[in-house]
Short mmCIF file of C-alpha atoms and ligand atoms in Angstrom, two decimals:
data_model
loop_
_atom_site.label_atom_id
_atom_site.label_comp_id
_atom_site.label_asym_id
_atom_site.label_seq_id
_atom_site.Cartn_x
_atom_site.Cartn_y
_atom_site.Cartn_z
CA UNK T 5 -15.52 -13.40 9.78
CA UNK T 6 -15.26 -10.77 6.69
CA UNK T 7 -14.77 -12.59 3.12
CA UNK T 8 -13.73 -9.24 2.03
CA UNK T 9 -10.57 -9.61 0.04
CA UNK T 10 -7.35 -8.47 2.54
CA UNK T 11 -3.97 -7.01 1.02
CA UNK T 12 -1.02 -7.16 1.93
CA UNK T 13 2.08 -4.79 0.35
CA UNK T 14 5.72 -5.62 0.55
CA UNK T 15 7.11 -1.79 0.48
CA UNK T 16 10.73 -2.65 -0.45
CA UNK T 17 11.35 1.23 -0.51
CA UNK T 18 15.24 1.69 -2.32
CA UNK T 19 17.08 -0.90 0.55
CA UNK T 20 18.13 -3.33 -2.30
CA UNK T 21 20.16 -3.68 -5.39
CA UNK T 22 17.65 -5.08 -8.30
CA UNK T 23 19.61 -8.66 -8.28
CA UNK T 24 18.54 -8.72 -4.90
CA UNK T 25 14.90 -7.67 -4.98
CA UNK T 26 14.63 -10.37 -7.78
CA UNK T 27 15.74 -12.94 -5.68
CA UNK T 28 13.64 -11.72 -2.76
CA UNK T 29 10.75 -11.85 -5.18
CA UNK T 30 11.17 -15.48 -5.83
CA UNK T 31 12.08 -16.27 -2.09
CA UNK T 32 8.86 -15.40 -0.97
CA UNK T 33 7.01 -16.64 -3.75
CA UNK T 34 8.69 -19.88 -2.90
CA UNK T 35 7.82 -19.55 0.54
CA UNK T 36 4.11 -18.65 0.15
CA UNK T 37 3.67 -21.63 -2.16
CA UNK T 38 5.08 -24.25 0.54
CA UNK T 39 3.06 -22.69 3.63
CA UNK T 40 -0.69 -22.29 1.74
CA UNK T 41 -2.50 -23.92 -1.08
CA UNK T 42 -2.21 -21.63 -3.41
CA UNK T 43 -4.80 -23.90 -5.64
CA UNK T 44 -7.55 -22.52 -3.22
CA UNK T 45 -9.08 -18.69 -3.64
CA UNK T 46 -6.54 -16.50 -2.16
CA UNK T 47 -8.48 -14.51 0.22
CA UNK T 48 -4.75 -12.23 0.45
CA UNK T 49 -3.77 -10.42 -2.07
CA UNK T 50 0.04 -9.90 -2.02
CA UNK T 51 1.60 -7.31 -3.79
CA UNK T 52 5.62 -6.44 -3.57
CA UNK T 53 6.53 -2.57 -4.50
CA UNK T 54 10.17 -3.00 -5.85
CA UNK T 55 11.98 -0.10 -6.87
CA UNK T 56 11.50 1.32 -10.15
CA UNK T 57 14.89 -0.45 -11.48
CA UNK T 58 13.73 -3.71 -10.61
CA UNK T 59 9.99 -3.12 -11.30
CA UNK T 60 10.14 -4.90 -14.66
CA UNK T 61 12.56 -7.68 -13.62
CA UNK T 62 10.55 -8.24 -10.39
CA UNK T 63 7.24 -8.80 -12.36
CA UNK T 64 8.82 -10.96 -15.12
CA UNK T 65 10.64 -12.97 -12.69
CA UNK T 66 7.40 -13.57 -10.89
CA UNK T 67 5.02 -14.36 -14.31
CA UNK T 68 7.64 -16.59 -15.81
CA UNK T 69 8.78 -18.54 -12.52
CA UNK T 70 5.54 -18.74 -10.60
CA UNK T 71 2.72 -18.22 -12.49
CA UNK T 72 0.17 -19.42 -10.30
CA UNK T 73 0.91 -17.79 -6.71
CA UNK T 74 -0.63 -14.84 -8.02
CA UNK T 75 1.60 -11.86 -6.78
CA UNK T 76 1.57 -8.95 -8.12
CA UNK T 77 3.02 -5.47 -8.11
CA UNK T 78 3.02 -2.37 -7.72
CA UNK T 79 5.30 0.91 -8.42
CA UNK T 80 6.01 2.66 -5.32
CA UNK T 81 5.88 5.78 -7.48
CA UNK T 82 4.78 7.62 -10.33
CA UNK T 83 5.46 10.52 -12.37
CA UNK T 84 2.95 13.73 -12.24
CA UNK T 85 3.63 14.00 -15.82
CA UNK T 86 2.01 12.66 -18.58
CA UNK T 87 4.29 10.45 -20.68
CA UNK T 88 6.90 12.96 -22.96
CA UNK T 89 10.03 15.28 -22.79
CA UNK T 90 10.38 14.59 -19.00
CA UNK T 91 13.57 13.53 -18.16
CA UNK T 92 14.13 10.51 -15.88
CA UNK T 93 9.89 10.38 -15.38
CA UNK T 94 8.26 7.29 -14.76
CA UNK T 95 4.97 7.96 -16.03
CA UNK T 96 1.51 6.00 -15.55
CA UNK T 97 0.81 4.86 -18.59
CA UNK T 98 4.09 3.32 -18.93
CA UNK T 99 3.42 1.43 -16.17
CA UNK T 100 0.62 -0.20 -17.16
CA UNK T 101 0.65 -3.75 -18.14
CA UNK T 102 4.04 -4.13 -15.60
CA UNK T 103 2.77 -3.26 -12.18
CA UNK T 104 -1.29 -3.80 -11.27
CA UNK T 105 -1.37 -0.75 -8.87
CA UNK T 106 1.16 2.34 -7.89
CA UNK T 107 2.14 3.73 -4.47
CA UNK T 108 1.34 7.52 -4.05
CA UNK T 109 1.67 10.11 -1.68
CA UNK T 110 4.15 7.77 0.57
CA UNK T 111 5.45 10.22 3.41
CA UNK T 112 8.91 9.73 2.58
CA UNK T 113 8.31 11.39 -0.44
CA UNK T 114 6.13 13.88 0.99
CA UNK T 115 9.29 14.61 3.50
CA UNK T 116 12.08 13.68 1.61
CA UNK T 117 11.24 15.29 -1.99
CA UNK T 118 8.19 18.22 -0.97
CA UNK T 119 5.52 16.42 -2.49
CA UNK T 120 2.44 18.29 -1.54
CA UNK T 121 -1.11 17.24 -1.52
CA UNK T 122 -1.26 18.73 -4.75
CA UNK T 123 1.31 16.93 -6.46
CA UNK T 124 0.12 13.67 -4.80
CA UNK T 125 -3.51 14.46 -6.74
CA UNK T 126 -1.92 15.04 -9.57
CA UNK T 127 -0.34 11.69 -9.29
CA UNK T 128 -3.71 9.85 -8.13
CA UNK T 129 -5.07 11.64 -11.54
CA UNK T 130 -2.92 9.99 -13.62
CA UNK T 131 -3.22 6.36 -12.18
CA UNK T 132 -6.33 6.82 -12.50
CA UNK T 133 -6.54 8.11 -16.47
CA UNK T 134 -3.95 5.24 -16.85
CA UNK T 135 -6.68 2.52 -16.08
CA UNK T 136 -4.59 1.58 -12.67
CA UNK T 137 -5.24 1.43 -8.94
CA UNK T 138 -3.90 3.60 -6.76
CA UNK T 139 -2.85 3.12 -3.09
CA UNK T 140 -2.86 6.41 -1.57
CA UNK T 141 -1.10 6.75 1.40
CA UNK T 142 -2.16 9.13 4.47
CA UNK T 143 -0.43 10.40 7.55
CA UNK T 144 -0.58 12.20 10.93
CA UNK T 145 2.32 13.50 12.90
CA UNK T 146 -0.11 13.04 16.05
CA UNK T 147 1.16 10.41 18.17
CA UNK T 148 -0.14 10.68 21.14
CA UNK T 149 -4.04 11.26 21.99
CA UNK T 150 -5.00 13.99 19.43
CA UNK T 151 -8.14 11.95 17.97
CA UNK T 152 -9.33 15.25 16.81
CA UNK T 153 -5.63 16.90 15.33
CA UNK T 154 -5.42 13.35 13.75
CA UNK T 155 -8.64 13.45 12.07
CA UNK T 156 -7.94 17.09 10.88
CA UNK T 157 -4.78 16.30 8.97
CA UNK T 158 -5.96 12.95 7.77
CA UNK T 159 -9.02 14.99 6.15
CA UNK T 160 -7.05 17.90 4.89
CA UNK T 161 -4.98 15.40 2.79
CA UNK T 162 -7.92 13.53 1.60
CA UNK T 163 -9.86 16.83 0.37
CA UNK T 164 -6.65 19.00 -0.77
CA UNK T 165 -5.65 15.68 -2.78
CA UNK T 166 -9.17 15.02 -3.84
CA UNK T 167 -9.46 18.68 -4.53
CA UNK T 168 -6.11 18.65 -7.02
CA UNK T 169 -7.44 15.35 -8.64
CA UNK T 170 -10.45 16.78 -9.93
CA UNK T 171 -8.46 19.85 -11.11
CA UNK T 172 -6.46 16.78 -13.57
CA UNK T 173 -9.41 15.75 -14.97
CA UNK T 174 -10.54 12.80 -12.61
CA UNK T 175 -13.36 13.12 -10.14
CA UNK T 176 -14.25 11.31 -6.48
CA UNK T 177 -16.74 8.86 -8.18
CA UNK T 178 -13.71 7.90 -11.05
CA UNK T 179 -10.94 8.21 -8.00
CA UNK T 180 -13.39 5.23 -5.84
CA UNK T 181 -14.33 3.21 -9.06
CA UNK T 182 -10.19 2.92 -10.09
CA UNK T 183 -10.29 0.80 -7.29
CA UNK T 184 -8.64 3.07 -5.00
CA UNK T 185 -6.51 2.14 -1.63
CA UNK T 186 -6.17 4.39 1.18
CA UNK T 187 -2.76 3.20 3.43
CA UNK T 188 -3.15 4.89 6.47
CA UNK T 189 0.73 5.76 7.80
CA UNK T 190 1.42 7.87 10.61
CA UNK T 191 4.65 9.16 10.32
CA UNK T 192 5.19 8.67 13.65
CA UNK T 193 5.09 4.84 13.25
CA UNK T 194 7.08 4.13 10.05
CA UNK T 195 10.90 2.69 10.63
CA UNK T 196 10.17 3.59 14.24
CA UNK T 197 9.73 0.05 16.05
CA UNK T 198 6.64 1.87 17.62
CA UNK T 199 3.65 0.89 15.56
CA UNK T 200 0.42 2.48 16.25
CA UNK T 201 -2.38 0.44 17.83
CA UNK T 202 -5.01 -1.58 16.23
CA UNK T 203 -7.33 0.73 17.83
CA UNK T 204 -5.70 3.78 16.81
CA UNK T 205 -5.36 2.65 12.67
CA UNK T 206 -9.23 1.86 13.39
CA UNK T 207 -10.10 5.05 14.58
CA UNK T 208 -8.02 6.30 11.74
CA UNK T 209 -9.84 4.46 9.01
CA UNK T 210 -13.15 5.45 10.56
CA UNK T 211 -11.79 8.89 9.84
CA UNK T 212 -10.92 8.18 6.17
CA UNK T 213 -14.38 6.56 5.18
CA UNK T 214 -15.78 9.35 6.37
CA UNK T 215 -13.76 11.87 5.06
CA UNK T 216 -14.47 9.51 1.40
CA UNK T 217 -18.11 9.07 2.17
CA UNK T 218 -17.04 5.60 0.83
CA UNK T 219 -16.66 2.13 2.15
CA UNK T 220 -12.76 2.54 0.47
CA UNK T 221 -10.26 -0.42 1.23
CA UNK T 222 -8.11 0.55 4.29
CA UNK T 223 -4.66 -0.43 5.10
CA UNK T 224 -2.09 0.45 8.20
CA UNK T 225 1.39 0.58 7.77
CA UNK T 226 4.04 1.77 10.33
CA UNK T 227 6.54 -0.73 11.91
CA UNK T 228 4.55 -3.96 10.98
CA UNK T 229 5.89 -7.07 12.56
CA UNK T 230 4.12 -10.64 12.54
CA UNK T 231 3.87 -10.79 16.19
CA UNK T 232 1.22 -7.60 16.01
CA UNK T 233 -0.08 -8.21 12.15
CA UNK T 234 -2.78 -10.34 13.00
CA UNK T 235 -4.81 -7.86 15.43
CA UNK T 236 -5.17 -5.03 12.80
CA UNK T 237 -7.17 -7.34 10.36
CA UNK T 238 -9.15 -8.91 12.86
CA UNK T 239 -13.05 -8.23 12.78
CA UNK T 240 -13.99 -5.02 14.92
CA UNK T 241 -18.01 -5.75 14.04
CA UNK T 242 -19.92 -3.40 12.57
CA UNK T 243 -18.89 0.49 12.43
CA UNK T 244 -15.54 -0.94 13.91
CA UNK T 245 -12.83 1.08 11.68
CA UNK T 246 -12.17 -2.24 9.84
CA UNK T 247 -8.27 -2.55 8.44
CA UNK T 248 -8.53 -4.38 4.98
CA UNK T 249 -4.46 -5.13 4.90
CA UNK T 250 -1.21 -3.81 6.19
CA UNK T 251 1.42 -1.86 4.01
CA UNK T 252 4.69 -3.64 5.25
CA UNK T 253 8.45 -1.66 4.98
CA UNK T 254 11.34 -3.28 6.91
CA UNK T 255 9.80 -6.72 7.60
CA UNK T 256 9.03 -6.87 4.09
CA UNK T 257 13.12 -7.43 3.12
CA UNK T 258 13.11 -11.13 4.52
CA UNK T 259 11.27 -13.45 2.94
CA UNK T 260 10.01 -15.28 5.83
CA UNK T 261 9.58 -12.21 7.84
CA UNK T 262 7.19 -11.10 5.35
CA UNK T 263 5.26 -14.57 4.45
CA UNK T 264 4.88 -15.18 7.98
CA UNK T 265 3.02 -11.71 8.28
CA UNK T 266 0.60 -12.92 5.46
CA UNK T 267 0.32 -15.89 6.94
CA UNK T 268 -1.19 -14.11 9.95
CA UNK T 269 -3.26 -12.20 8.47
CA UNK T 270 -4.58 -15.00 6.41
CA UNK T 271 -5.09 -17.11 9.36
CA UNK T 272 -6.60 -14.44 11.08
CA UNK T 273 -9.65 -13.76 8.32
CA UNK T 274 -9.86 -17.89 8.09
CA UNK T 275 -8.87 -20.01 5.55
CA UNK T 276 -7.44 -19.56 2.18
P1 PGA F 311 8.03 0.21 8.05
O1 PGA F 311 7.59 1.02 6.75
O2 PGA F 311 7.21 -1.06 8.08
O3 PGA F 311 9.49 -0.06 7.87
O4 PGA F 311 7.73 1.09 9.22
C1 PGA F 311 6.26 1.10 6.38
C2 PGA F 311 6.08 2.03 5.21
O5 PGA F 311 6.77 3.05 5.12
O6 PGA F 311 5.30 1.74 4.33
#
């Protein structure tokens, strides 16, 4: 058994009104509070990414109404600005002090809004400055076999984000000591119903250490479901590809959906 902290991230993407993510918020902080002690060390972290419009309510609801569970959150975005005359930005330093990490380089932004690697370093760059972790998310296209296409497009992202987060002022050794996350998504595997196999996220984090040359905090996230949560945390023994935590979409939007999925993975790294 690892005591190695595991985390687990509700990504609530833009599927609710803020009313709603509120309530969600409290459901599950409700829920988690009935099914564990939550008097003993945690040994999972939980963190819920609301959308930006909620981000504020979601936290306060959380510190005012249950200020013990210890959830936190995170922004499933940030701006590649610094904080000025940028128009509808949401930039880092704002969000310190409201969410304890930010979301970057999620595909569907990638897809959806053209982010490239080097916008996504610009991004990590200002997390980073801002005093905040980041959870960077990388992601094949590679679904089936293609070890070797998988590992090339996991490690161009790493280096060409790496490469655009020195150019903003923050190094490898400042990216790793922010705390950083890597959330390994394969595209092929998010909203699909098809997750990828334990074995293939822990080939894929095997990839991303090495890419790193650092023993970084590795999550999967693709079509997470209880049922299947359990086997991507569980020990693989040494040099196994370990999977700190899962990064959690559509099972995330029901609270019991979602606590049952920490519940697994609790159970499944032993008590607490
Ligand atoms: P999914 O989303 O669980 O709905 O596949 C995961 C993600 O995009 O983070």
């Amino acid at each position: 058994m690892s005591h190695r902290q595991r985390i687990v991230v509700a990504n609530w993407k833009a599927n609710l009104p803020p009313g709603e993510e509120v309530a969600l918020a409290g459901d599950i902080a409700t829920e988690l509070a009935r099914q564990h002690d939550v008097a003993a060390p945690m040994s999972v972290e939980v963190l819920l990414a609301p959308s930006h419009l909620a981000l504020v309510a979601v936290t306060s609801h959380l510190r005012r109404e249950h200020p013990t569970i210890g959830i936190g959150t995170v922004a499933q975005d940030v701006s590649a600005a610094e904080a000025g005359a940028h128009t509808g930005e949401s930039p880092a330093l704002h969000l310190l002090g409201i969410a304890d990490g930010v979301i970057v380089g999620h595909s569907e932004r990638r897809r959806e809004r053209g982010e490239t690697d080097r916008v996504v370093g610009a991004k990590l760059a200002r997390v980073v400055a801002a005093g905040m972790r980041p959870i960077l998310c990388l992601g094949d296209d590679v679904r089936d076999g293609g070890g070797a296409e998988r590992a090339a497009v996991l490690e161009l992202q790493w280096t060409a984000a790496l490469v655009s987060a020195a150019e903003h002022g923050v190094d490898r050794d400042a990216l790793v000591a922010s705390g950083l996350v890597v959330a390994y998504e394969p595209v092929w595997a998010i909203g699909s119903g098809r997750p990828a196999t334990p074995e293939t996220a822990s080939a894929a984090a095997t990839i991303i250490r090495n890419a790193a040359s650092a023993d970084l905090p590795i999550l999967y996230g693709g079509s997470v479901e209880a049922g299947g949560a359990a086997a991507y945390v569980a020990s693989r023994g040494e040099g196994g590809g370990r999977i700190d935590g899962l990064l959690v979409g559509g099972a995330s939007l029901r609270a019991s959906k979602f606590v049952e999925i920490v519940t697994a993975v609790r159970t499944s790294v032993g008590a607490g």
